[in-house]
Every structure is written in structure tokens, then in C-alpha cells.
Amino acid sequence: MAKEECITQWNKTGDTSTLRNRKIVLTSEKTLQAPSTSLSKDKHSHTAGHLSEDDTQSSNGAQFSTRGNLSKDPPSRVLLMLLVGLSFSTRLYKITEPPHVCWDETHFGKMGSYYINRTFFFDVHPPLGKMLIGLAGYMTGYDGSFPFIKPGDTYDHHNYWGMRGFCAVLGSCLPIFAYLIVLELSQSQTAALITATLLIFDTGSITISQYILLDPILLFFIMAAVLSMVKFNQQRYRPFAASWWLWLVLTGVNLAGALGVKFVGLFVILLVGLNTVWDLWRILGDLSLSLVEIAKHFLARVVGLILFPLFLYVTIFAIHFVVLNKSGPGDGFFSSAFQSRLIGNNLHNASMPEYLAFGSTITIKNLRIAGGYLHSHWHLYPEGVGSKQQQVTAYLHKDYNNLWLVHRPDENESQSGTPDLVRHGDIIRLEHVETTRNLHSHLHEAPLTKKHFQVTGYGINGTGDKNDLWQVEVCGGRKGDLVKVLRSKVRFLHRATGCVLYSSGKTLPKWGWEQVEVTCSPYLKETPSSQWNIEDHINSRLPNISLSVLKPHFLEILLESHIVMIRGNSGLKPKDNEMNSKPWHWPVNYQGLRFSGVNDTEYRVYLLGNPVVWWIHLASLGLYPIMAAVAAIALKRGFSLSQKRIEHSHVLMREGGLLLLAWLLHYAPFYTMGRILYYHHYFPAMLFSSMLTGITFDILLKSTDLLIRRPYCDWLQRLGQMVLLFSILYSFYLFHPLSYGMKGPLAHEPGSAMAGLKWMDSWEF
């Protein structure tokens, strides 16, 4: 009994001290203090199983997890090299197949070419990913001449393997990063190995990595940011050391990289931000630190995780604007002032009168994305579409039919002397130069936007009626303010009906030459659709100025580019015959995405996760909350647990909880998005569910000793690991043609390589 009392007393005083940091420095007298009275058996078991909040945190209060209580399981160099070899070989295998454009290569390959040719373009994503694709192509001998017109176009003699290879190399790093992250979090080789195996042999991860896409680049920066964050948390016992600064700065670099590829990078920024807030909160509670030291911790994180990444992000755009200095297909998405920067644009180094005047010939550009230039032509609206008068549309390209003359309401201007300038509040009449008809509106409904009024061309040679009169309004201006070319945002209010000239963004049918609908909106709220600017301005009686003085400065074009990207993102619509999916489809692997080929004569590639791997992920997402709840209750109720069981419980709850939070941050927001969604949007979240699966199944298998005694529990654990490994490898053997290409009969036809493997009717391979 005396011996048993001694052991119990050691459990009381020694358990928490062994859960300290791996330096095993015992600083708390309270931890070492033995109780002065004997305790009941229940109290002994409660003390042995309980872990105080203070004991689970370091003096610097790092992150969400307990670190010091885990014995370090160092990475095996041989095992790591094996994983590297498997990951790179599965991604680089058949990298040149098929030798034609696949899926979104038509976009991102083309954009890489634009960088090589320095041609300006528009995309809804930040520029870093496309810049890196272009750089990879340039460094491997691609000259930027392939047009990337549509999927299926053969590359012929063009060197495309460098861009594909670059994406594949970054994709190959993902299983390695996941292995290192899980090893750091759980200190378990088995958990890390399960995670890496799930990702290496996932057909979806292979396919998404093998083509000229932004996804492998985005996933690389996301995983690198999380790995750097975890490594930084490991350095909390050495604050402000070189390694501490290294991982802090690398975290910031990778956050800037993730956001610089896609705005989805905001989710990993939020994850690191929550981790940092928790970290600082714990540091604030460390009474051994002075306020000066706490302030240093705070400022270091502000510099490393906010200011430095922000500087890098802005630098990415600065390089983007410097490289893309030639006029290209993206001009029309941006303001006239923005276009004046671009070599080859008609506004570049041009000169024209600075302020709008009566008697001027002008072009008028709408400020919404793809809003177009105010345009008319000789064609009339067809029978049954409002009044059968001349069509007025918005045209996305520069054209002679975009020219309009600015007149006073009731008389032509004198052709001599200095003309009067147009001011905020003035009434004008706009005459189409080519057809001499006036810009006109009336109470007939618009062709497509039925709650708006029709806009037409009416009259001849300047004659018309009161429905031809429009009031000029400078947005944010006051009565008497002048209208500045390129820079002023103006609206045109119809005097007779009170509506405002509006570009709806809707495409007219064939009779409207598939140009953009122009209406008169009764809703007067200021929006880009109702705002216009004067682009071209011709008036021989006014002095010209160089448009270089009107060029926007860097911060203006940075802000404009973000506004245009955000609007473009929210307005994305599905292309014809293109698959789109809902967020609930993704974790269940409900529907894939066709990368290449449709019929049995074509080389077919189908983006679909390895079904066994993805359903194991789904099982772990259901299993994890149950296991975490059981572990939390066991600790709270003071069940008698071994030291190793306590360690597993804390890894499950804290490290697993961090990964579950990361999965939710990268998945749940898609339920709130109004834009079109695709299957590949789930892959960032899938990486975190893979890491959570590794930890969950590792601890589940190690818990077999709760059911049976040794050595049978060890045998059962090994058997479970082997079954899991065999299931992953065999399913990869079955489904690998999805990634590496299929020819011949389709899955539902006899003789197909995928015969019998179409387990869900929604799969289309």
C-alpha cells in the first residue's frame, strides 16, 4: 500500500510537469508541490487524468495546441525520400499527355503567353499565378506564340511541357507538406504517413496538378503557409531567434503568395490570423513577460504577417503593370484613364481637349465591366420589340459608330469662337454622327430588361422631340462643375421620363448583333451600369492637352484593378455545356469535371477524386467529432488514463480541431457565394480533411488497446493499417486511368478500361 501511495503521489505531482516543453524545465513550484493530505481513489484518478489549461501552454502562449507533452518522432530520411519520389513520379508521369489544350489551359496558358508578349489582359484573379506560368514557359523555351483558342487544339511544335511541368512540381510538394505538417502537429510518423499516402494516390490531386492551371500554385502557397505557421509555433521557446524570424517571415511570404494567386487565399489568411490572435492572447497572460516584451511580440507579428505580406502583394501588382504595358484584349474592361497607360491604345500619348464642350464629337464608355461604348447603327428594332426605331446598344470594341455629337437642346452651336463648356446640370442633345439620329427614350419597355425603358435613335439631321433631351450629372459634383475627359464619371438623366441611361450587360439576340443592351433605368441609384465617362473628344476650337497628365497614379490603378476583379468574380456565369456543382456535392465526390475528350475516339481525362480516398475523408469528418467529444468527456470527468492516452486526447482535440477549423474556413464560405462554383474549388479544403483523416485514423487504430489486450491490440492495429493502405493502393490501381488518360469504349460500354467502376450515375467518364 505504501508503494501504491507513493506512485499515486508521483502521478499527482509529476504528470503535469512531464507535460511541459521538451526542454523539461520545471519553473512552477505549484506543479511540484505535493498535496498535504491523502486523497481518495476518485481524486487520485481525477488528478492523474486532468491537464490544467496553464500546463498545456508555453510561456509564450503559442497557438491552439499542446506541444511539450509529445515525444518527438523525428522524420525518417529514407521514408521522406520515398514519399518525395512517389509524389513527383505520380505527378510528372505522362506530363505531356494529351498533347492538346485541356479545360482551363485555354485561359491560363493564354495568359502566360500574354506575359511573355507583354500584352495587357483582364482576369478575375490576382496576377501571381499567371505570372509564374508565363515565367515557367519563358524559362523553358516557350515563345508565347500559341493562341490557346479552345480545348482540343493541338500544341504541335510549341513547347508547353515547361508550364505543365512547373504546375506538376508545385503539386508534387503538397503530399510532402502535408506529411511534415501532420508530423509536427501529432509527432506521429503513422499519422503523417497515412496523410501523405491519401494525397499521393488521390487521382483528383494528380489531375489538378498536371495541367496549366492556377490550382496547384494556389494549393502550394496555402500548404506552405500552414507548414510555416506550424514551424513558427514550434519556435515559441526561442522568441526572436533567427529560426523564429525565418518561419514568421516565410509564413507572411506564403500568405502573400496565396492571395496573389486567388482571392481564396483570404481563407488561409483568416486561419493564420486566428492562430496569431490566440498566440498573442496567451502571451498576454504570461506574467513572466514585461509589457515591453509583449509589445515586441505584437509588433513582430504585425510586421511579419501584415505589413510585409501586404508589401509583397502590392509589389506583385507593380510588376504586373510594368510587364503588361501593351494594349490588348483587357483594355475595354478598364477605364479610359487606365487605358491611356497602354502602348498601342489610341489613348496612349494622345492629346485632346481636357473639358467637354458643346459642338464636340465624343465617344461615351460605360463603367461597368464589359459595359461597352454607347453605339448605334442603321438597323431598327424588330417588330414587337418596343417602338420600331433605330437600335442603340453598347459595343465592346472601338468603332466609328460609337461617335456622338454634343448639341444644345434647341439649337446648333456657332461654328466660330470658343465653344461653351458643358457643366453639371446642363441639358444636352446627343446626335449619332453616322446616322444623324438623336439619342432618344420613351415609355416603351426595353428589349430584355422589362422594367426599364427602351433607348432608340430618333429624328433626322438633328430634328426630333422633347424625348431627345438629357441632363448631364457629374457623379459627386455640384452645379457648374466641368466634365473632365477620361476622369469624370457622368450620368445622363432623361428629362421627359426621369430615368437614367444604363448598360444592362445583357446580350441582345441576333437581331441586335449580339451587342449589349442599353436601357433607361427608372432606378436612380448610382451604379457602374449607369455611370459613363468621355473617352475620345474632338473639338478643333479647343486647345488640346496631352493625356499623359491625366494618367492615373499607381494606387488608383491598383484600386481600379481590384474593383474590376471583384465585380468580375461575382458576375461569373457558367459557359455553355460546362459542368458546375454545388458545395454539398464535393465531399461526397458526387460529380467530377471533364478535362479532355467526350467520345470513345478521343483521349479522355476526368477530374475525380479517388472514391475510396474521398469517402475515407468523409468517414473521418463524421468520426472525428465523436472521438473528440469522447476524449473531452474522459478528460473532464477525470477518467484514469495513461500518459499516452492523455497525449492522444490532446492531439485529437487541439491539433485535430485546428485542422477541422481550417477545413471549415476553406469550405463553408462557398455556401454563401452567388457566383458559379465548380468541383475544383473544394481542393484546398480537401487537403485539410486529408490531414485530419491521418490524425483521426492513427489515433483510432492506436485505441485498439481499449478493446483487447496486448499483443492482440498491436496485431489489430497493424491489420487496420495494412487494410487502409491496401484499399488506397488498389483503388488507385482501378481509377488511375481517370488521371493518366483513357481511350476506347466509355465506362458503360463493354470492353472499357473503366467497366464496372461507374459507381455513381453522376460520374461522366
Coordinates of C-alpha atoms in Angstrom, one line a residue, residues 313-314 317-318 321 338 553-563 565:
Y313 CA 1.2 41.7 -52.6
V314 CA 1.4 45.3 -53.8
F317 CA 0.7 44.2 -59.0
A318 CA 3.5 46.7 -59.6
F321 CA 1.5 46.6 -64.5
F338 CA -6.3 53.3 -67.2
H553 CA -1.1 57.0 -60.4
F554 CA -0.2 53.6 -59.2
L555 CA -2.6 53.5 -56.2
E556 CA -5.5 54.5 -58.5
I557 CA -4.9 51.7 -61.0
L558 CA -4.3 49.2 -58.1
L559 CA -7.7 50.1 -56.6
E560 CA -9.4 50.0 -60.0
S561 CA -8.0 46.6 -60.9
H562 CA -9.3 45.2 -57.6
I563 CA -12.8 46.7 -58.2
M565 CA -11.7 41.8 -60.4

